[in-house]
């Protein structure tokens, strides 16, 4: 398989899609269903830099069900409405949408209905799909097993690493995080001045504000990390060296006058 340089998406741990290698979809789906690809992993497949696989969790699956609750829809409309609700924060391609719809239809949660006047295949939610959607809305998101955070791992590995100044890493990341927060804040201000907010705009604001709060929390955490490192350095400077097990220094070697005289 030749690398195309595009991102390959794994949906809910059981599917994938790539615009140039459609045959890879079935292969990856079989691997995922057999447990080769597990939800929560971010891995690379094939050659280095060729394909990046991201597990998106169940949000797309249930997001499409939520949109279908408003009435039958076709694939491209579902994609545009999903991106409108999230402000294109998590863009979808049409292959992802139809892969998810196919799985939902297989699981009995959606059904394919008649074709509309424009020739689009319409999908509708079933009672089983509505029950699944109610369960999703009523179940808290599991935070007991947080995903791996690259920044946290990077800082943890940088502590004590030879030739690495962790303060430089913190300062560089903080600059990037604050810039992202400013960009999100600017987008929020623009959205608020565009006029009365409908449901789609409010949904986008909720997502945008979450990104702002996450960036703020990350910036505070980076400040905390920097202060902890400063205290660690200060404590190391203030702590006297341990005398036990060390060779005697000049000041601790007894003088000739203090030495006991050998007995004849």
PDB file of C-alpha atoms in Angstrom:
ATOM      1  CA  UNK A   1       0.000   0.000   0.000  1.00  0.00           C
ATOM      2  CA  UNK A   2       1.412   3.350  -0.959  1.00  0.00           C
ATOM      3  CA  UNK A   3       1.128   6.155   1.609  1.00  0.00           C
ATOM      4  CA  UNK A   4      -1.037   9.088   0.607  1.00  0.00           C
ATOM      5  CA  UNK A   5      -0.127  11.440   3.450  1.00  0.00           C
ATOM      6  CA  UNK A   6      -3.741  11.815   4.543  1.00  0.00           C
ATOM      7  CA  UNK A   7      -5.142  11.137   7.956  1.00  0.00           C
ATOM      8  CA  UNK A   8      -6.968   7.873   8.312  1.00  0.00           C
ATOM      9  CA  UNK A   9      -9.853   7.988  10.735  1.00  0.00           C
ATOM     10  CA  UNK A  10     -11.005   5.059  12.854  1.00  0.00           C
ATOM     11  CA  UNK A  11     -14.597   5.467  13.962  1.00  0.00           C
ATOM     12  CA  UNK A  12     -15.561   4.111  17.366  1.00  0.00           C
ATOM     13  CA  UNK A  13     -12.827   1.524  17.150  1.00  0.00           C
ATOM     14  CA  UNK A  14     -14.384  -0.317  14.237  1.00  0.00           C
ATOM     15  CA  UNK A  15     -13.917   1.448  10.937  1.00  0.00           C
ATOM     16  CA  UNK A  16     -11.676   3.604   8.796  1.00  0.00           C
ATOM     17  CA  UNK A  17     -11.657   5.568   5.584  1.00  0.00           C
ATOM     18  CA  UNK A  18      -9.064   7.017   3.272  1.00  0.00           C
ATOM     19  CA  UNK A  19      -9.824   8.979   0.124  1.00  0.00           C
ATOM     20  CA  UNK A  20      -7.133   7.357  -1.983  1.00  0.00           C
ATOM     21  CA  UNK A  21      -7.121   3.781  -0.685  1.00  0.00           C
ATOM     22  CA  UNK A  22     -10.722   2.665  -0.262  1.00  0.00           C
ATOM     23  CA  UNK A  23      -9.576  -0.932  -0.010  1.00  0.00           C
ATOM     24  CA  UNK A  24      -7.799  -0.088   3.219  1.00  0.00           C
ATOM     25  CA  UNK A  25     -11.191   0.543   4.828  1.00  0.00           C
ATOM     26  CA  UNK A  26     -12.155  -3.116   4.908  1.00  0.00           C
ATOM     27  CA  UNK A  27      -8.726  -4.215   6.098  1.00  0.00           C
ATOM     28  CA  UNK A  28      -8.687  -1.734   8.954  1.00  0.00           C
ATOM     29  CA  UNK A  29     -12.277  -2.559   9.895  1.00  0.00           C
ATOM     30  CA  UNK A  30     -11.405  -6.255  10.203  1.00  0.00           C
ATOM     31  CA  UNK A  31      -8.360  -5.449  12.312  1.00  0.00           C
ATOM     32  CA  UNK A  32     -10.383  -3.160  14.550  1.00  0.00           C
ATOM     33  CA  UNK A  33     -13.188  -5.661  15.051  1.00  0.00           C
ATOM     34  CA  UNK A  34     -10.665  -8.349  15.929  1.00  0.00           C
ATOM     35  CA  UNK A  35      -9.173  -6.098  18.596  1.00  0.00           C
ATOM     36  CA  UNK A  36      -6.053  -5.046  16.700  1.00  0.00           C
ATOM     37  CA  UNK A  37      -7.123  -1.406  16.942  1.00  0.00           C
ATOM     38  CA  UNK A  38      -8.644  -0.495  20.279  1.00  0.00           C
ATOM     39  CA  UNK A  39     -10.625   2.633  21.203  1.00  0.00           C
ATOM     40  CA  UNK A  40      -8.540   5.306  22.892  1.00  0.00           C
ATOM     41  CA  UNK A  41      -5.350   4.601  20.948  1.00  0.00           C
ATOM     42  CA  UNK A  42      -3.559   7.003  18.682  1.00  0.00           C
ATOM     43  CA  UNK A  43      -1.210   4.979  16.525  1.00  0.00           C
ATOM     44  CA  UNK A  44       0.582   5.131  13.207  1.00  0.00           C
ATOM     45  CA  UNK A  45       0.025   2.530  10.527  1.00  0.00           C
ATOM     46  CA  UNK A  46       2.084   1.541   7.472  1.00  0.00           C
ATOM     47  CA  UNK A  47       5.125   3.748   6.884  1.00  0.00           C
ATOM     48  CA  UNK A  48       6.277   6.534   9.228  1.00  0.00           C
ATOM     49  CA  UNK A  49       4.331   9.686   8.483  1.00  0.00           C
ATOM     50  CA  UNK A  50       1.993   7.926   6.073  1.00  0.00           C
ATOM     51  CA  UNK A  51      -1.206   7.368   7.987  1.00  0.00           C
ATOM     52  CA  UNK A  52      -2.274   8.699  11.357  1.00  0.00           C
ATOM     53  CA  UNK A  53      -5.131   6.867  13.027  1.00  0.00           C
ATOM     54  CA  UNK A  54      -7.288   8.729  15.496  1.00  0.00           C
ATOM     55  CA  UNK A  55      -9.988   7.091  17.592  1.00  0.00           C
ATOM     56  CA  UNK A  56     -12.884   9.508  17.728  1.00  0.00           C
ATOM     57  CA  UNK A  57     -14.907   7.544  20.258  1.00  0.00           C
ATOM     58  CA  UNK A  58     -18.666   7.264  20.124  1.00  0.00           C
ATOM     59  CA  UNK A  59     -19.443  10.969  19.586  1.00  0.00           C
ATOM     60  CA  UNK A  60     -19.861  10.715  15.790  1.00  0.00           C
ATOM     61  CA  UNK A  61     -22.058   7.647  16.032  1.00  0.00           C
ATOM     62  CA  UNK A  62     -24.376   9.259  18.557  1.00  0.00           C
ATOM     63  CA  UNK A  63     -24.086  12.684  16.959  1.00  0.00           C
ATOM     64  CA  UNK A  64     -25.591  11.322  13.748  1.00  0.00           C
ATOM     65  CA  UNK A  65     -28.349   9.628  15.742  1.00  0.00           C
ATOM     66  CA  UNK A  66     -29.132  12.947  17.423  1.00  0.00           C
ATOM     67  CA  UNK A  67     -29.388  14.686  14.052  1.00  0.00           C
ATOM     68  CA  UNK A  68     -31.621  11.935  12.663  1.00  0.00           C
ATOM     69  CA  UNK A  69     -33.932  12.434  15.639  1.00  0.00           C
ATOM     70  CA  UNK A  70     -34.985  15.637  13.856  1.00  0.00           C
ATOM     71  CA  UNK A  71     -36.145  13.706  10.795  1.00  0.00           C
ATOM     72  CA  UNK A  72     -34.793  11.666   7.874  1.00  0.00           C
ATOM     73  CA  UNK A  73     -31.599  13.007   6.313  1.00  0.00           C
ATOM     74  CA  UNK A  74     -29.062  12.041   3.673  1.00  0.00           C
ATOM     75  CA  UNK A  75     -25.329  11.723   4.216  1.00  0.00           C
ATOM     76  CA  UNK A  76     -24.003  15.075   3.025  1.00  0.00           C
ATOM     77  CA  UNK A  77     -26.688  16.938   4.961  1.00  0.00           C
ATOM     78  CA  UNK A  78     -25.747  15.046   8.115  1.00  0.00           C
ATOM     79  CA  UNK A  79     -22.128  16.003   7.589  1.00  0.00           C
ATOM     80  CA  UNK A  80     -22.918  19.701   7.078  1.00  0.00           C
ATOM     81  CA  UNK A  81     -25.228  19.809  10.111  1.00  0.00           C
ATOM     82  CA  UNK A  82     -22.696  18.017  12.308  1.00  0.00           C
ATOM     83  CA  UNK A  83     -19.979  20.497  11.325  1.00  0.00           C
ATOM     84  CA  UNK A  84     -22.383  23.410  11.793  1.00  0.00           C
ATOM     85  CA  UNK A  85     -23.177  22.286  15.348  1.00  0.00           C
ATOM     86  CA  UNK A  86     -19.494  21.919  16.219  1.00  0.00           C
ATOM     87  CA  UNK A  87     -18.194  24.849  14.173  1.00  0.00           C
ATOM     88  CA  UNK A  88     -16.098  22.437  12.064  1.00  0.00           C
ATOM     89  CA  UNK A  89     -13.971  21.776  15.144  1.00  0.00           C
ATOM     90  CA  UNK A  90     -14.191  18.072  14.284  1.00  0.00           C
ATOM     91  CA  UNK A  91     -14.572  18.018  10.482  1.00  0.00           C
ATOM     92  CA  UNK A  92     -16.034  14.916   8.895  1.00  0.00           C
ATOM     93  CA  UNK A  93     -15.619  13.556   5.409  1.00  0.00           C
ATOM     94  CA  UNK A  94     -18.458  11.918   3.579  1.00  0.00           C
ATOM     95  CA  UNK A  95     -16.783   8.530   3.824  1.00  0.00           C
ATOM     96  CA  UNK A  96     -16.889   8.694   7.617  1.00  0.00           C
ATOM     97  CA  UNK A  97     -20.574   9.571   7.558  1.00  0.00           C
ATOM     98  CA  UNK A  98     -21.617   6.719   5.289  1.00  0.00           C
ATOM     99  CA  UNK A  99     -19.380   4.238   7.099  1.00  0.00           C
ATOM    100  CA  UNK A 100     -21.075   5.179  10.367  1.00  0.00           C
ATOM    101  CA  UNK A 101     -24.546   5.040   8.807  1.00  0.00           C
ATOM    102  CA  UNK A 102     -23.791   1.584   7.437  1.00  0.00           C
ATOM    103  CA  UNK A 103     -22.800   0.359  10.895  1.00  0.00           C
ATOM    104  CA  UNK A 104     -25.829   1.956  12.506  1.00  0.00           C
ATOM    105  CA  UNK A 105     -28.075   0.303   9.922  1.00  0.00           C
ATOM    106  CA  UNK A 106     -26.400  -3.042  10.575  1.00  0.00           C
ATOM    107  CA  UNK A 107     -27.027  -2.588  14.312  1.00  0.00           C
ATOM    108  CA  UNK A 108     -30.690  -1.772  13.712  1.00  0.00           C
ATOM    109  CA  UNK A 109     -30.436   1.833  14.902  1.00  0.00           C
ATOM    110  CA  UNK A 110     -31.176   3.483  11.544  1.00  0.00           C
ATOM    111  CA  UNK A 111     -33.039   2.391   8.463  1.00  0.00           C
ATOM    112  CA  UNK A 112     -32.671   3.485   4.868  1.00  0.00           C
ATOM    113  CA  UNK A 113     -35.891   4.978   3.577  1.00  0.00           C
ATOM    114  CA  UNK A 114     -37.098   6.253   0.240  1.00  0.00           C
ATOM    115  CA  UNK A 115     -35.081   8.467  -2.065  1.00  0.00           C
ATOM    116  CA  UNK A 116     -35.937  12.178  -2.043  1.00  0.00           C
ATOM    117  CA  UNK A 117     -36.708  14.284  -5.124  1.00  0.00           C
ATOM    118  CA  UNK A 118     -33.026  15.022  -5.675  1.00  0.00           C
ATOM    119  CA  UNK A 119     -32.117  11.334  -5.618  1.00  0.00           C
ATOM    120  CA  UNK A 120     -30.569  11.310  -2.131  1.00  0.00           C
ATOM    121  CA  UNK A 121     -30.839   8.158  -0.033  1.00  0.00           C
ATOM    122  CA  UNK A 122     -32.586   9.127   3.200  1.00  0.00           C
ATOM    123  CA  UNK A 123     -31.825   7.565   6.574  1.00  0.00           C
ATOM    124  CA  UNK A 124     -34.174   7.540   9.571  1.00  0.00           C
ATOM    125  CA  UNK A 125     -33.641   6.643  13.210  1.00  0.00           C
ATOM    126  CA  UNK A 126     -35.385   3.562  14.604  1.00  0.00           C
ATOM    127  CA  UNK A 127     -36.818   2.979  18.071  1.00  0.00           C
ATOM    128  CA  UNK A 128     -33.689   1.047  18.952  1.00  0.00           C
ATOM    129  CA  UNK A 129     -31.647   4.031  17.834  1.00  0.00           C
ATOM    130  CA  UNK A 130     -33.729   6.365  19.992  1.00  0.00           C
ATOM    131  CA  UNK A 131     -33.184   4.113  23.001  1.00  0.00           C
ATOM    132  CA  UNK A 132     -29.438   4.146  22.345  1.00  0.00           C
ATOM    133  CA  UNK A 133     -29.505   7.929  22.050  1.00  0.00           C
ATOM    134  CA  UNK A 134     -31.378   8.317  25.355  1.00  0.00           C
ATOM    135  CA  UNK A 135     -28.838   6.068  27.052  1.00  0.00           C
ATOM    136  CA  UNK A 136     -25.990   8.147  25.623  1.00  0.00           C
ATOM    137  CA  UNK A 137     -27.490  11.437  26.793  1.00  0.00           C
ATOM    138  CA  UNK A 138     -28.189   9.995  30.240  1.00  0.00           C
ATOM    139  CA  UNK A 139     -24.763   8.420  30.790  1.00  0.00           C
ATOM    140  CA  UNK A 140     -21.928  10.623  32.106  1.00  0.00           C
ATOM    141  CA  UNK A 141     -18.760  10.681  30.036  1.00  0.00           C
ATOM    142  CA  UNK A 142     -16.199   8.398  31.671  1.00  0.00           C
ATOM    143  CA  UNK A 143     -13.330  10.458  33.100  1.00  0.00           C
ATOM    144  CA  UNK A 144     -11.816   7.663  35.178  1.00  0.00           C
ATOM    145  CA  UNK A 145      -9.483   6.666  32.342  1.00  0.00           C
ATOM    146  CA  UNK A 146      -8.350   9.910  30.708  1.00  0.00           C
ATOM    147  CA  UNK A 147      -6.692   9.725  27.297  1.00  0.00           C
ATOM    148  CA  UNK A 148      -2.934  10.024  27.006  1.00  0.00           C
ATOM    149  CA  UNK A 149      -1.910  13.664  26.880  1.00  0.00           C
ATOM    150  CA  UNK A 150       1.172  14.256  24.758  1.00  0.00           C
ATOM    151  CA  UNK A 151       2.160  17.420  26.631  1.00  0.00           C
ATOM    152  CA  UNK A 152       1.995  15.749  30.053  1.00  0.00           C
ATOM    153  CA  UNK A 153       4.073  12.830  28.784  1.00  0.00           C
ATOM    154  CA  UNK A 154       6.582  15.209  27.188  1.00  0.00           C
ATOM    155  CA  UNK A 155       7.103  17.146  30.426  1.00  0.00           C
ATOM    156  CA  UNK A 156       7.319  13.958  32.479  1.00  0.00           C
ATOM    157  CA  UNK A 157      10.012  12.590  30.164  1.00  0.00           C
ATOM    158  CA  UNK A 158      11.865  15.923  30.121  1.00  0.00           C
ATOM    159  CA  UNK A 159      12.373  15.941  33.901  1.00  0.00           C
ATOM    160  CA  UNK A 160      15.957  14.907  34.413  1.00  0.00           C
ATOM    161  CA  UNK A 161      16.579  14.210  30.719  1.00  0.00           C
ATOM    162  CA  UNK A 162      20.179  15.121  29.832  1.00  0.00           C
ATOM    163  CA  UNK A 163      20.560  18.150  27.605  1.00  0.00           C
ATOM    164  CA  UNK A 164      16.892  19.147  27.873  1.00  0.00           C
ATOM    165  CA  UNK A 165      15.801  22.413  29.481  1.00  0.00           C
ATOM    166  CA  UNK A 166      12.255  21.755  30.608  1.00  0.00           C
ATOM    167  CA  UNK A 167      11.719  25.468  31.201  1.00  0.00           C
ATOM    168  CA  UNK A 168      12.184  26.117  27.491  1.00  0.00           C
ATOM    169  CA  UNK A 169       9.562  23.477  26.722  1.00  0.00           C
ATOM    170  CA  UNK A 170       7.116  25.062  29.163  1.00  0.00           C
ATOM    171  CA  UNK A 171       7.654  28.575  27.839  1.00  0.00           C
ATOM    172  CA  UNK A 172       7.293  27.495  24.217  1.00  0.00           C
ATOM    173  CA  UNK A 173       4.119  25.534  24.917  1.00  0.00           C
ATOM    174  CA  UNK A 174       2.621  28.338  26.994  1.00  0.00           C
ATOM    175  CA  UNK A 175       3.165  30.785  24.127  1.00  0.00           C
ATOM    176  CA  UNK A 176       1.407  28.402  21.742  1.00  0.00           C
ATOM    177  CA  UNK A 177      -1.448  27.722  24.180  1.00  0.00           C
ATOM    178  CA  UNK A 178      -2.081  31.403  24.885  1.00  0.00           C
ATOM    179  CA  UNK A 179      -2.121  32.173  21.166  1.00  0.00           C
ATOM    180  CA  UNK A 180      -4.678  29.420  20.600  1.00  0.00           C
ATOM    181  CA  UNK A 181      -6.787  30.791  23.460  1.00  0.00           C
ATOM    182  CA  UNK A 182      -6.676  34.266  21.893  1.00  0.00           C
ATOM    183  CA  UNK A 183      -7.781  32.834  18.553  1.00  0.00           C
ATOM    184  CA  UNK A 184     -10.694  31.004  20.187  1.00  0.00           C
ATOM    185  CA  UNK A 185     -11.688  34.133  22.094  1.00  0.00           C
ATOM    186  CA  UNK A 186     -11.629  36.157  18.884  1.00  0.00           C
ATOM    187  CA  UNK A 187     -13.870  33.592  17.192  1.00  0.00           C
ATOM    188  CA  UNK A 188     -16.274  33.743  20.126  1.00  0.00           C
ATOM    189  CA  UNK A 189     -16.443  37.544  19.974  1.00  0.00           C
ATOM    190  CA  UNK A 190     -17.106  37.365  16.248  1.00  0.00           C
ATOM    191  CA  UNK A 191     -19.867  34.807  16.744  1.00  0.00           C
ATOM    192  CA  UNK A 192     -21.542  36.970  19.390  1.00  0.00           C
ATOM    193  CA  UNK A 193     -21.534  40.049  17.151  1.00  0.00           C
ATOM    194  CA  UNK A 194     -22.908  38.274  14.080  1.00  0.00           C
ATOM    195  CA  UNK A 195     -26.481  38.577  15.296  1.00  0.00           C
ATOM    196  CA  UNK A 196     -29.098  36.612  17.243  1.00  0.00           C
ATOM    197  CA  UNK A 197     -27.904  33.148  18.120  1.00  0.00           C
ATOM    198  CA  UNK A 198     -29.927  30.204  16.887  1.00  0.00           C
ATOM    199  CA  UNK A 199     -29.527  26.618  18.002  1.00  0.00           C
ATOM    200  CA  UNK A 200     -26.605  25.986  15.661  1.00  0.00           C
ATOM    201  CA  UNK A 201     -24.797  29.106  16.876  1.00  0.00           C
ATOM    202  CA  UNK A 202     -25.375  28.222  20.537  1.00  0.00           C
ATOM    203  CA  UNK A 203     -24.073  24.703  19.924  1.00  0.00           C
ATOM    204  CA  UNK A 204     -20.948  26.151  18.285  1.00  0.00           C
ATOM    205  CA  UNK A 205     -20.460  28.554  21.205  1.00  0.00           C
ATOM    206  CA  UNK A 206     -20.606  25.662  23.681  1.00  0.00           C
ATOM    207  CA  UNK A 207     -17.836  23.865  21.812  1.00  0.00           C
ATOM    208  CA  UNK A 208     -15.812  27.046  21.403  1.00  0.00           C
ATOM    209  CA  UNK A 209     -16.074  27.957  25.078  1.00  0.00           C
ATOM    210  CA  UNK A 210     -14.915  24.472  26.043  1.00  0.00           C
ATOM    211  CA  UNK A 211     -11.791  25.016  23.928  1.00  0.00           C
ATOM    212  CA  UNK A 212     -11.215  28.361  25.648  1.00  0.00           C
ATOM    213  CA  UNK A 213     -11.565  26.845  29.121  1.00  0.00           C
ATOM    214  CA  UNK A 214      -9.248  23.977  28.194  1.00  0.00           C
ATOM    215  CA  UNK A 215      -6.611  26.416  26.947  1.00  0.00           C
ATOM    216  CA  UNK A 216      -6.942  28.502  30.123  1.00  0.00           C
ATOM    217  CA  UNK A 217      -6.566  25.398  32.290  1.00  0.00           C
ATOM    218  CA  UNK A 218      -3.510  24.274  30.336  1.00  0.00           C
ATOM    219  CA  UNK A 219      -1.879  27.697  30.707  1.00  0.00           C
ATOM    220  CA  UNK A 220      -2.491  27.637  34.478  1.00  0.00           C
ATOM    221  CA  UNK A 221      -1.100  24.128  34.692  1.00  0.00           C
ATOM    222  CA  UNK A 222       2.047  25.191  32.812  1.00  0.00           C
ATOM    223  CA  UNK A 223       2.498  28.072  35.272  1.00  0.00           C
ATOM    224  CA  UNK A 224       2.123  25.582  38.114  1.00  0.00           C
ATOM    225  CA  UNK A 225       4.727  23.268  36.549  1.00  0.00           C
ATOM    226  CA  UNK A 226       7.170  26.153  36.195  1.00  0.00           C
ATOM    227  CA  UNK A 227       6.735  27.234  39.824  1.00  0.00           C
ATOM    228  CA  UNK A 228       7.183  23.656  41.030  1.00  0.00           C
ATOM    229  CA  UNK A 229      10.464  23.409  39.130  1.00  0.00           C
ATOM    230  CA  UNK A 230      11.610  26.724  40.624  1.00  0.00           C
ATOM    231  CA  UNK A 231      10.868  25.466  44.152  1.00  0.00           C
ATOM    232  CA  UNK A 232      12.650  22.215  43.382  1.00  0.00           C
ATOM    233  CA  UNK A 233      15.758  24.108  42.273  1.00  0.00           C
ATOM    234  CA  UNK A 234      15.647  26.376  45.337  1.00  0.00           C
ATOM    235  CA  UNK A 235      15.298  23.411  47.684  1.00  0.00           C
ATOM    236  CA  UNK A 236      18.229  21.685  46.008  1.00  0.00           C
ATOM    237  CA  UNK A 237      20.422  24.771  46.487  1.00  0.00           C
ATOM    238  CA  UNK A 238      19.414  25.221  50.136  1.00  0.00           C
ATOM    239  CA  UNK A 239      19.905  21.592  51.128  1.00  0.00           C
ATOM    240  CA  UNK A 240      23.377  20.926  52.594  1.00  0.00           C
ATOM    241  CA  UNK A 241      25.301  18.037  51.103  1.00  0.00           C
ATOM    242  CA  UNK A 242      25.031  14.793  53.007  1.00  0.00           C
ATOM    243  CA  UNK A 243      28.222  13.998  54.941  1.00  0.00           C
ATOM    244  CA  UNK A 244      27.588  10.272  55.343  1.00  0.00           C
ATOM    245  CA  UNK A 245      29.450   8.167  52.871  1.00  0.00           C
ATOM    246  CA  UNK A 246      31.453  11.099  51.481  1.00  0.00           C
ATOM    247  CA  UNK A 247      35.267  11.376  51.620  1.00  0.00           C
ATOM    248  CA  UNK A 248      36.501  13.859  54.237  1.00  0.00           C
ATOM    249  CA  UNK A 249      37.089  17.373  53.013  1.00  0.00           C
ATOM    250  CA  UNK A 250      39.977  19.599  54.061  1.00  0.00           C
ATOM    251  CA  UNK A 251      37.892  21.193  56.791  1.00  0.00           C
ATOM    252  CA  UNK A 252      36.927  17.829  58.291  1.00  0.00           C
ATOM    253  CA  UNK A 253      40.393  16.251  58.384  1.00  0.00           C
ATOM    254  CA  UNK A 254      41.625  16.437  62.021  1.00  0.00           C
ATOM    255  CA  UNK A 255      44.742  18.494  62.568  1.00  0.00           C
ATOM    256  CA  UNK A 256      47.934  17.038  64.011  1.00  0.00           C
ATOM    257  CA  UNK A 257      47.219  18.679  67.384  1.00  0.00           C
ATOM    258  CA  UNK A 258      43.791  17.077  67.540  1.00  0.00           C
ATOM    259  CA  UNK A 259      44.988  13.623  66.645  1.00  0.00           C
ATOM    260  CA  UNK A 260      45.460  11.194  69.535  1.00  0.00           C
ATOM    261  CA  UNK A 261      49.138  10.368  70.133  1.00  0.00           C
ATOM    262  CA  UNK A 262      50.089   6.814  69.525  1.00  0.00           C
ATOM    263  CA  UNK A 263      51.157   4.939  72.616  1.00  0.00           C
ATOM    264  CA  UNK A 264      54.640   3.451  72.738  1.00  0.00           C
TER     265      UNK A 264
END
